[in-house]
Amino acid sequence: MRFITLDPDTFRKFADKSKYKSFMQTPEIAALREKNGWTAYYFGVEEAGKLKAAAMLVAKPTFLGKSTYICPGGPLLDYEDTATTNFFFKHLKKYIKSHNGYVLHIDPYYELIERGRDGTPVEGGFNHQKALNNLRNLGFIPVASTQPKYMFALELKGRTPDQLFADLKRNTRNHVRKAEKMGVVVRELKREELSIFKQITESTSHRRHFADRPLSYYEQMYDLFHKHGQVMFMVAECELENGDAKESEDVHSRHFATNEEQVSEVPPVTTAPWDADDLWSTGRDERAENEQSPIPMSAAMFMLYGDEIVYLFSGSVEEYMKDYNAQYLIQWHMIKYAAEHKFKTYNFYGIHALPSADHPDGIYDFKKGFTSDDTGRVIELIGSYELAINQPFYHLHRLLANLKHH
């Protein structure tokens, strides 16, 4: 085996075919990071002229002149392949140490245990405990996840839109029909319309007290991914006579959709999760009495990469939720899109934890409503880990961080 550096195009070709691919492991995310002061690197493991593993890393001086190295959504390798895993990280650690790095942070898009719709392990399904053991034997320690630890997904299995609609839970199906009856329409936002999406997330952040992304972030994601057909910003809207709308109560609990580490380039990276798929209320706009302009009621951002569509984050206008159900229609619209364009998986992304009768989760219930027992499943990822590269600096940093939080 040989440890080699890669150019972005070679890495992209490998990543696009990898079983463990993630949109976070792309040259586009590297470019986004580079706009905010990080430096990108690409590495691989080659055997008999063929790549067996690869990774995109970004680095930045963060502590006393020493650099943090991060591998978002990767590396891309089979962590149960002990020989390749050991070889890759041995040489990666050596490279980072010789280039002034003190820590390596990874969060692989790699599943741990195969689980069904209710979160219980599938009988005879995979269990990648060996992957955990390999990482721990290399000195990696688990840290707070920088992407959701648990997600919920719809496996499309070649189903048609009609079949998928029949799979919807009865209440979910009724909500979709009601939204259509009320005249709600879903469409894709153009780049110059991203302020609509930003207005929703900003209002949500004020109400739910989380840090929103700047408009420039959404614009950069659009510029980087839309030309490849890998991002869509969608809005569900409806024309209201006289700008009138009924008041409704908040009937939808917060959704854990993503976190600072994955999507926030400004402000700096943190490991704390944030609620982005949330509800918000702006109050009534002052509209002309006979205005007929469509009113945005819900908006969402989707990543389309490989065989998967990822519902990354969204928001809905609180006052329209109960009467118009736009948040249901926007999901159904994209599920249909996924089926029609032959995607294999529609990933609803994060849920708070494994489903439990003792701890009801409205987020999980909402997402589960779009699936059947045969198509829905809980995804448990292996988690996030750190490897100390320079032990003195690493432990000093942890000590100071702990003192800061006490």
Short mmCIF file of C-alpha atoms in Angstrom, two decimals:
data_model
loop_
_atom_site.label_atom_id
_atom_site.label_comp_id
_atom_site.label_asym_id
_atom_site.label_seq_id
_atom_site.Cartn_x
_atom_site.Cartn_y
_atom_site.Cartn_z
CA MET A 1 0.00 0.00 0.00
CA ARG A 2 1.08 3.58 -0.66
CA PHE A 3 -0.04 6.78 1.09
CA ILE A 4 -0.40 9.45 -1.60
CA THR A 5 -1.61 12.99 -2.12
CA LEU A 6 -4.47 13.47 -4.57
CA ASP A 7 -5.66 16.26 -6.81
CA PRO A 8 -9.30 17.38 -6.38
CA ASP A 9 -10.48 15.73 -9.61
CA THR A 10 -9.01 12.34 -8.72
CA PHE A 11 -10.52 12.59 -5.27
CA ARG A 12 -13.93 13.52 -6.72
CA LYS A 13 -13.94 10.48 -9.00
CA PHE A 14 -13.21 8.20 -6.06
CA ALA A 15 -15.70 9.93 -3.75
CA ASP A 16 -18.53 9.78 -6.28
CA LYS A 17 -18.25 5.99 -6.37
CA SER A 18 -17.55 5.40 -2.68
CA LYS A 19 -20.06 3.44 -0.60
CA TYR A 20 -19.40 5.92 2.22
CA LYS A 21 -19.74 9.16 0.23
CA SER A 22 -21.14 12.33 1.70
CA PHE A 23 -21.64 15.80 0.23
CA MET A 24 -19.40 16.96 3.08
CA GLN A 25 -16.50 15.08 1.43
CA THR A 26 -16.42 17.09 -1.79
CA PRO A 27 -14.15 19.73 -3.35
CA GLU A 28 -17.11 22.12 -3.07
CA ILE A 29 -17.10 21.93 0.72
CA ALA A 30 -13.33 22.36 0.59
CA ALA A 31 -13.83 25.54 -1.46
CA LEU A 32 -16.40 26.79 1.04
CA ARG A 33 -13.95 26.24 3.88
CA GLU A 34 -11.15 27.92 1.96
CA LYS A 35 -13.27 31.06 1.66
CA ASN A 36 -13.09 31.22 5.45
CA GLY A 37 -9.38 30.75 5.98
CA TRP A 38 -8.98 26.97 5.93
CA THR A 39 -6.54 25.08 3.69
CA ALA A 40 -7.72 21.92 1.93
CA TYR A 41 -5.74 18.71 1.45
CA TYR A 42 -6.53 15.44 -0.35
CA PHE A 43 -4.99 12.08 0.55
CA GLY A 44 -5.46 8.48 -0.43
CA VAL A 45 -4.29 4.90 0.01
CA GLU A 46 -3.33 3.09 -3.18
CA GLU A 47 -2.80 -0.62 -3.62
CA ALA A 48 -1.92 -2.32 -6.90
CA GLY A 49 -2.62 0.92 -8.74
CA LYS A 50 -6.13 1.29 -7.29
CA LEU A 51 -7.40 3.69 -4.63
CA LYS A 52 -8.73 1.92 -1.53
CA ALA A 53 -9.37 4.96 0.66
CA ALA A 54 -9.39 8.75 0.36
CA ALA A 55 -10.06 11.87 2.37
CA MET A 56 -10.51 15.60 2.01
CA LEU A 57 -9.18 17.46 5.05
CA VAL A 58 -9.11 21.12 5.96
CA ALA A 59 -6.67 22.76 8.35
CA LYS A 60 -6.31 26.07 10.09
CA PRO A 61 -4.08 27.42 12.92
CA THR A 62 -6.40 27.53 15.96
CA PHE A 63 -4.34 27.11 19.14
CA LEU A 64 -0.98 28.73 19.93
CA GLY A 65 -0.02 28.59 16.27
CA LYS A 66 -0.81 24.88 16.00
CA SER A 67 -3.36 23.68 13.46
CA THR A 68 -6.60 21.77 13.77
CA TYR A 69 -7.19 19.23 11.00
CA ILE A 70 -10.79 18.28 10.24
CA CYS A 71 -12.17 15.62 7.93
CA PRO A 72 -15.88 16.48 7.58
CA GLY A 73 -18.00 13.46 6.68
CA GLY A 74 -14.97 11.21 6.30
CA PRO A 75 -12.48 9.72 5.63
CA LEU A 76 -13.96 7.50 2.94
CA LEU A 77 -12.88 3.97 3.79
CA ASP A 78 -14.08 0.69 5.24
CA TYR A 79 -13.27 1.05 8.95
CA GLU A 80 -13.58 -2.71 9.45
CA ASP A 81 -10.67 -3.23 7.07
CA THR A 82 -8.07 -3.17 9.83
CA ALA A 83 -5.00 -3.18 7.59
CA THR A 84 -6.14 -0.27 5.41
CA THR A 85 -7.49 1.73 8.37
CA ASN A 86 -4.27 1.34 10.35
CA PHE A 87 -2.07 2.16 7.35
CA PHE A 88 -4.09 5.23 6.38
CA PHE A 89 -4.20 6.83 9.82
CA LYS A 90 -0.58 5.95 10.63
CA HIS A 91 0.62 7.90 7.62
CA LEU A 92 -1.98 10.65 7.97
CA LYS A 93 -0.92 11.22 11.58
CA LYS A 94 2.72 11.41 10.49
CA TYR A 95 1.88 13.98 7.80
CA ILE A 96 -0.18 16.16 10.15
CA LYS A 97 2.48 16.08 12.86
CA SER A 98 5.15 17.20 10.38
CA HIS A 99 2.88 20.04 9.25
CA ASN A 100 2.30 21.68 12.62
CA GLY A 101 -1.00 19.98 13.45
CA TYR A 102 -2.00 19.00 16.98
CA VAL A 103 -5.39 17.28 16.51
CA LEU A 104 -7.36 15.39 13.85
CA HIS A 105 -11.15 15.44 14.00
CA ILE A 106 -13.21 12.98 11.94
CA ASP A 107 -16.95 12.31 11.61
CA PRO A 108 -17.40 9.48 9.10
CA TYR A 109 -20.65 9.00 7.20
CA TYR A 110 -20.43 5.37 8.27
CA GLU A 111 -23.23 3.36 9.87
CA LEU A 112 -22.75 1.46 13.11
CA ILE A 113 -25.82 -0.80 13.50
CA GLU A 114 -28.54 -1.63 10.99
CA ARG A 115 -31.88 -0.51 12.44
CA GLY A 116 -35.50 -0.64 11.36
CA ARG A 117 -38.23 1.99 11.30
CA ASP A 118 -38.78 1.80 15.05
CA GLY A 119 -35.06 2.01 15.79
CA THR A 120 -34.57 -1.58 16.91
CA PRO A 121 -31.66 -3.57 15.39
CA VAL A 122 -32.55 -5.58 12.31
CA GLU A 123 -32.28 -9.31 12.93
CA GLY A 124 -29.27 -10.54 10.99
CA GLY A 125 -28.35 -6.97 10.05
CA PHE A 126 -24.86 -5.49 10.13
CA ASN A 127 -23.09 -4.40 13.29
CA HIS A 128 -19.82 -2.55 12.70
CA GLN A 129 -18.46 -2.80 16.23
CA LYS A 130 -15.12 -3.83 14.75
CA ALA A 131 -14.87 -0.39 13.15
CA LEU A 132 -15.20 1.24 16.58
CA ASN A 133 -12.56 -1.08 18.00
CA ASN A 134 -10.16 -0.24 15.18
CA LEU A 135 -10.53 3.50 15.80
CA ARG A 136 -10.10 3.15 19.55
CA ASN A 137 -7.02 0.97 19.08
CA LEU A 138 -5.51 3.77 17.02
CA GLY A 139 -6.04 6.23 19.88
CA PHE A 140 -9.22 7.98 18.67
CA ILE A 141 -11.54 9.15 21.43
CA PRO A 142 -15.28 9.86 20.95
CA VAL A 143 -16.35 13.50 21.10
CA ALA A 144 -19.62 15.37 20.67
CA SER A 145 -21.01 14.59 17.24
CA THR A 146 -20.55 17.24 14.61
CA GLN A 147 -23.31 15.75 12.49
CA PRO A 148 -26.47 14.04 13.75
CA LYS A 149 -25.70 10.73 15.46
CA TYR A 150 -29.16 9.43 14.51
CA MET A 151 -31.06 10.10 11.31
CA PHE A 152 -34.26 8.85 9.72
CA ALA A 153 -34.48 7.81 6.08
CA LEU A 154 -36.98 6.65 3.47
CA GLU A 155 -35.61 3.86 1.26
CA LEU A 156 -37.45 4.36 -2.03
CA LYS A 157 -36.85 0.81 -3.33
CA GLY A 158 -37.96 1.69 -6.85
CA ARG A 159 -41.46 2.66 -5.72
CA THR A 160 -43.56 4.97 -7.87
CA PRO A 161 -45.01 8.21 -6.48
CA ASP A 162 -48.44 6.54 -6.29
CA GLN A 163 -47.00 3.68 -4.26
CA LEU A 164 -45.12 6.06 -1.98
CA PHE A 165 -48.27 8.14 -1.44
CA ALA A 166 -50.13 4.99 -0.42
CA ASP A 167 -47.33 4.31 2.09
CA LEU A 168 -47.89 7.62 3.89
CA LYS A 169 -49.38 7.46 7.34
CA ARG A 170 -53.07 8.39 7.17
CA ASN A 171 -52.68 11.72 9.01
CA THR A 172 -49.68 12.66 6.86
CA ARG A 173 -51.59 11.83 3.69
CA ASN A 174 -54.50 13.99 4.86
CA HIS A 175 -52.16 16.91 5.60
CA VAL A 176 -50.68 16.68 2.10
CA ARG A 177 -54.13 16.60 0.50
CA LYS A 178 -55.28 19.55 2.60
CA ALA A 179 -52.28 21.64 1.54
CA GLU A 180 -53.02 20.89 -2.11
CA LYS A 181 -56.69 21.73 -1.62
CA MET A 182 -55.78 25.05 0.00
CA GLY A 183 -53.77 25.96 -3.11
CA VAL A 184 -50.26 25.63 -1.68
CA VAL A 185 -47.65 25.33 -4.44
CA VAL A 186 -44.02 24.19 -4.12
CA ARG A 187 -41.31 25.61 -6.36
CA GLU A 188 -37.53 26.00 -6.45
CA LEU A 189 -36.02 29.32 -5.44
CA LYS A 190 -33.64 31.10 -7.79
CA ARG A 191 -30.38 32.46 -6.47
CA GLU A 192 -31.72 36.00 -6.33
CA GLU A 193 -34.61 34.71 -4.22
CA LEU A 194 -32.51 33.17 -1.47
CA SER A 195 -33.41 36.10 0.77
CA ILE A 196 -36.82 34.40 1.13
CA PHE A 197 -35.12 31.35 2.61
CA LYS A 198 -32.88 33.55 4.75
CA GLN A 199 -35.86 35.49 6.10
CA ILE A 200 -37.44 32.26 7.29
CA THR A 201 -34.30 30.90 8.96
CA GLU A 202 -33.48 34.26 10.51
CA SER A 203 -36.94 34.62 12.05
CA THR A 204 -36.68 31.05 13.28
CA SER A 205 -33.33 31.71 14.90
CA HIS A 206 -34.70 34.72 16.76
CA ARG A 207 -37.62 32.72 18.09
CA ARG A 208 -35.69 29.55 18.93
CA HIS A 209 -32.42 31.20 19.98
CA PHE A 210 -29.91 29.56 17.65
CA ALA A 211 -27.27 31.10 15.40
CA ASP A 212 -28.47 31.42 11.82
CA ARG A 213 -26.23 31.23 8.78
CA PRO A 214 -25.56 34.48 6.92
CA LEU A 215 -27.17 34.94 3.51
CA SER A 216 -23.69 34.68 2.01
CA TYR A 217 -23.48 31.07 3.22
CA TYR A 218 -26.62 30.06 1.33
CA GLU A 219 -25.41 31.94 -1.73
CA GLN A 220 -22.04 30.20 -1.58
CA MET A 221 -23.68 26.78 -1.25
CA TYR A 222 -25.86 27.63 -4.25
CA ASP A 223 -22.88 28.81 -6.31
CA LEU A 224 -20.81 25.74 -5.46
CA PHE A 225 -23.39 22.97 -5.76
CA HIS A 226 -26.27 24.13 -7.95
CA LYS A 227 -24.26 23.96 -11.17
CA HIS A 228 -23.80 20.25 -10.44
CA GLY A 229 -27.49 19.79 -9.65
CA GLN A 230 -26.58 19.04 -6.03
CA VAL A 231 -28.53 21.63 -4.05
CA MET A 232 -32.12 22.84 -4.17
CA PHE A 233 -33.77 25.58 -2.12
CA MET A 234 -37.52 25.02 -2.15
CA VAL A 235 -40.42 27.19 -1.01
CA ALA A 236 -44.07 26.33 -0.43
CA GLU A 237 -46.34 29.31 -0.92
CA CYS A 238 -49.99 30.20 -1.41
CA GLU A 239 -51.99 33.17 -2.65
CA LEU A 240 -54.21 34.55 0.09
CA GLU A 241 -57.18 36.78 -0.59
CA ASN A 242 -56.77 40.19 1.04
CA GLY A 243 -53.54 38.98 2.63
CA ASP A 244 -55.71 37.34 5.29
CA ALA A 245 -54.64 34.33 7.30
CA LYS A 246 -56.00 32.48 10.30
CA GLU A 247 -54.01 32.29 13.48
CA SER A 248 -52.77 28.82 14.48
CA GLU A 249 -50.90 27.41 17.44
CA ASP A 250 -47.46 25.89 17.23
CA VAL A 251 -48.18 22.22 16.62
CA HIS A 252 -44.74 21.09 15.52
CA SER A 253 -41.83 20.62 17.90
CA ARG A 254 -38.30 21.60 17.04
CA HIS A 255 -36.33 19.55 14.54
CA PHE A 256 -32.66 18.77 14.96
CA ALA A 257 -31.56 19.09 11.33
CA THR A 258 -27.84 19.72 11.33
CA ASN A 259 -25.13 21.45 13.35
CA GLU A 260 -22.52 24.15 13.38
CA GLU A 261 -19.67 21.84 12.40
CA GLN A 262 -21.29 20.71 9.21
CA VAL A 263 -22.74 23.83 7.69
CA SER A 264 -21.46 26.86 9.54
CA GLU A 265 -18.42 28.51 8.04
CA VAL A 266 -19.18 31.87 9.63
CA PRO A 267 -19.08 32.08 12.63
CA PRO A 268 -16.24 29.62 13.33
CA VAL A 269 -16.75 25.90 13.73
CA THR A 270 -18.22 24.58 16.95
CA THR A 271 -19.31 21.14 18.00
CA ALA A 272 -22.64 22.24 19.45
CA PRO A 273 -25.75 21.12 17.54
CA TRP A 274 -28.36 23.64 16.49
CA ASP A 275 -32.02 23.47 15.55
CA ALA A 276 -32.54 24.54 11.95
CA ASP A 277 -35.59 22.59 10.82
CA ASP A 278 -37.82 24.68 13.00
CA LEU A 279 -40.95 26.74 13.13
CA TRP A 280 -41.16 30.48 13.28
CA SER A 281 -43.65 33.25 13.49
CA THR A 282 -43.21 36.64 11.91
CA GLY A 283 -46.62 38.04 12.76
CA ARG A 284 -48.84 39.52 10.08
CA ASP A 285 -47.35 41.54 7.27
CA GLU A 286 -49.01 44.82 6.48
CA ARG A 287 -50.37 44.06 3.02
CA ALA A 288 -52.61 45.97 0.70
CA GLU A 289 -56.25 44.98 1.12
CA ASN A 290 -56.53 43.30 -2.29
CA GLU A 291 -52.98 41.99 -2.59
CA GLN A 292 -52.73 38.58 -4.28
CA SER A 293 -48.97 37.92 -4.08
CA PRO A 294 -48.01 34.35 -3.04
CA ILE A 295 -47.13 34.13 0.64
CA PRO A 296 -44.09 31.96 1.56
CA MET A 297 -45.22 29.48 4.23
CA SER A 298 -42.38 26.97 4.39
CA ALA A 299 -38.90 26.64 2.89
CA ALA A 300 -36.24 23.96 2.91
CA MET A 301 -32.73 23.26 1.67
CA PHE A 302 -31.89 19.89 0.11
CA MET A 303 -28.59 18.33 -0.89
CA LEU A 304 -28.65 15.89 -3.82
CA TYR A 305 -25.52 13.76 -3.90
CA GLY A 306 -25.00 10.28 -5.25
CA ASP A 307 -28.06 8.11 -4.69
CA GLU A 308 -29.38 10.24 -1.84
CA ILE A 309 -31.39 13.41 -1.26
CA VAL A 310 -30.70 14.96 2.15
CA TYR A 311 -33.32 17.22 3.72
CA LEU A 312 -30.78 19.46 5.43
CA PHE A 313 -32.80 22.15 7.18
CA SER A 314 -35.93 24.25 6.87
CA GLY A 315 -38.49 26.50 8.51
CA SER A 316 -42.23 27.12 8.43
CA VAL A 317 -44.31 30.19 9.20
CA GLU A 318 -46.09 29.36 12.43
CA GLU A 319 -49.33 31.18 11.74
CA TYR A 320 -50.02 29.17 8.56
CA MET A 321 -49.00 25.70 9.71
CA LYS A 322 -52.25 24.25 10.97
CA ASP A 323 -54.48 25.67 8.26
CA TYR A 324 -52.22 25.17 5.23
CA ASN A 325 -49.81 22.31 6.11
CA ALA A 326 -47.18 23.63 3.69
CA GLN A 327 -44.43 21.88 5.66
CA TYR A 328 -45.98 18.52 4.68
CA LEU A 329 -46.39 19.39 1.03
CA ILE A 330 -42.78 20.49 0.63
CA GLN A 331 -41.65 17.08 1.91
CA TRP A 332 -44.03 15.18 -0.34
CA HIS A 333 -42.96 17.26 -3.35
CA MET A 334 -39.31 16.30 -2.83
CA ILE A 335 -40.11 12.64 -2.14
CA LYS A 336 -41.89 12.53 -5.49
CA TYR A 337 -38.89 14.25 -7.08
CA ALA A 338 -36.58 11.63 -5.56
CA ALA A 339 -38.70 8.77 -6.94
CA GLU A 340 -39.04 10.32 -10.39
CA HIS A 341 -35.27 10.91 -10.63
CA LYS A 342 -34.34 7.41 -9.45
CA PHE A 343 -32.72 8.31 -6.14
CA LYS A 344 -32.47 5.37 -3.76
CA THR A 345 -32.73 7.19 -0.44
CA TYR A 346 -34.60 10.23 0.87
CA ASN A 347 -32.76 11.17 4.05
CA PHE A 348 -34.84 13.23 6.49
CA TYR A 349 -31.60 13.78 8.40
CA GLY A 350 -31.44 14.22 12.16
CA ILE A 351 -33.64 12.94 14.96
CA HIS A 352 -32.86 13.59 18.60
CA ALA A 353 -32.15 10.02 19.66
CA LEU A 354 -33.23 6.45 19.18
CA PRO A 355 -37.05 6.19 19.28
CA SER A 356 -38.39 5.32 22.71
CA ALA A 357 -41.89 4.88 24.08
CA ASP A 358 -40.68 6.49 27.30
CA HIS A 359 -39.42 9.60 25.50
CA PRO A 360 -41.76 10.64 22.64
CA ASP A 361 -40.08 12.58 19.83
CA GLY A 362 -42.28 14.77 17.63
CA ILE A 363 -39.45 15.13 15.13
CA TYR A 364 -39.20 11.38 14.63
CA ASP A 365 -42.99 11.04 14.46
CA PHE A 366 -43.26 13.73 11.77
CA LYS A 367 -40.63 12.10 9.59
CA LYS A 368 -41.85 8.56 10.21
CA GLY A 369 -45.27 9.60 8.88
CA PHE A 370 -43.87 9.69 5.34
CA THR A 371 -42.77 6.04 5.43
CA SER A 372 -44.07 2.51 5.81
CA ASP A 373 -42.65 -0.30 7.95
CA ASP A 374 -40.95 -1.55 4.81
CA THR A 375 -39.37 1.72 3.67
CA GLY A 376 -38.54 3.71 6.81
CA ARG A 377 -35.41 3.16 8.83
CA VAL A 378 -33.35 4.78 11.58
CA ILE A 379 -29.70 5.40 10.70
CA GLU A 380 -27.13 5.26 13.49
CA LEU A 381 -23.75 6.68 12.52
CA ILE A 382 -20.47 5.66 14.06
CA GLY A 383 -20.01 9.11 15.61
CA SER A 384 -17.31 11.78 15.79
CA TYR A 385 -13.75 11.19 17.03
CA GLU A 386 -10.53 13.03 17.77
CA LEU A 387 -6.95 11.83 17.55
CA ALA A 388 -4.25 13.65 19.47
CA ILE A 389 -1.36 14.40 17.11
CA ASN A 390 0.75 16.54 19.45
CA GLN A 391 -0.04 15.20 22.92
CA PRO A 392 1.15 18.17 25.04
CA PHE A 393 -0.72 20.74 22.94
CA TYR A 394 -3.81 18.54 22.69
CA HIS A 395 -4.12 17.99 26.44
CA LEU A 396 -3.35 21.63 27.20
CA HIS A 397 -6.12 22.67 24.82
CA ARG A 398 -8.60 20.25 26.46
CA LEU A 399 -7.64 21.50 29.91
CA LEU A 400 -8.17 25.14 28.95
CA ALA A 401 -11.45 24.29 27.21
CA ASN A 402 -12.73 22.51 30.31
CA LEU A 403 -11.74 25.44 32.55
CA LYS A 404 -13.54 27.82 30.20
CA HIS A 405 -16.78 25.85 30.54
CA HIS A 406 -16.69 25.72 34.34
#
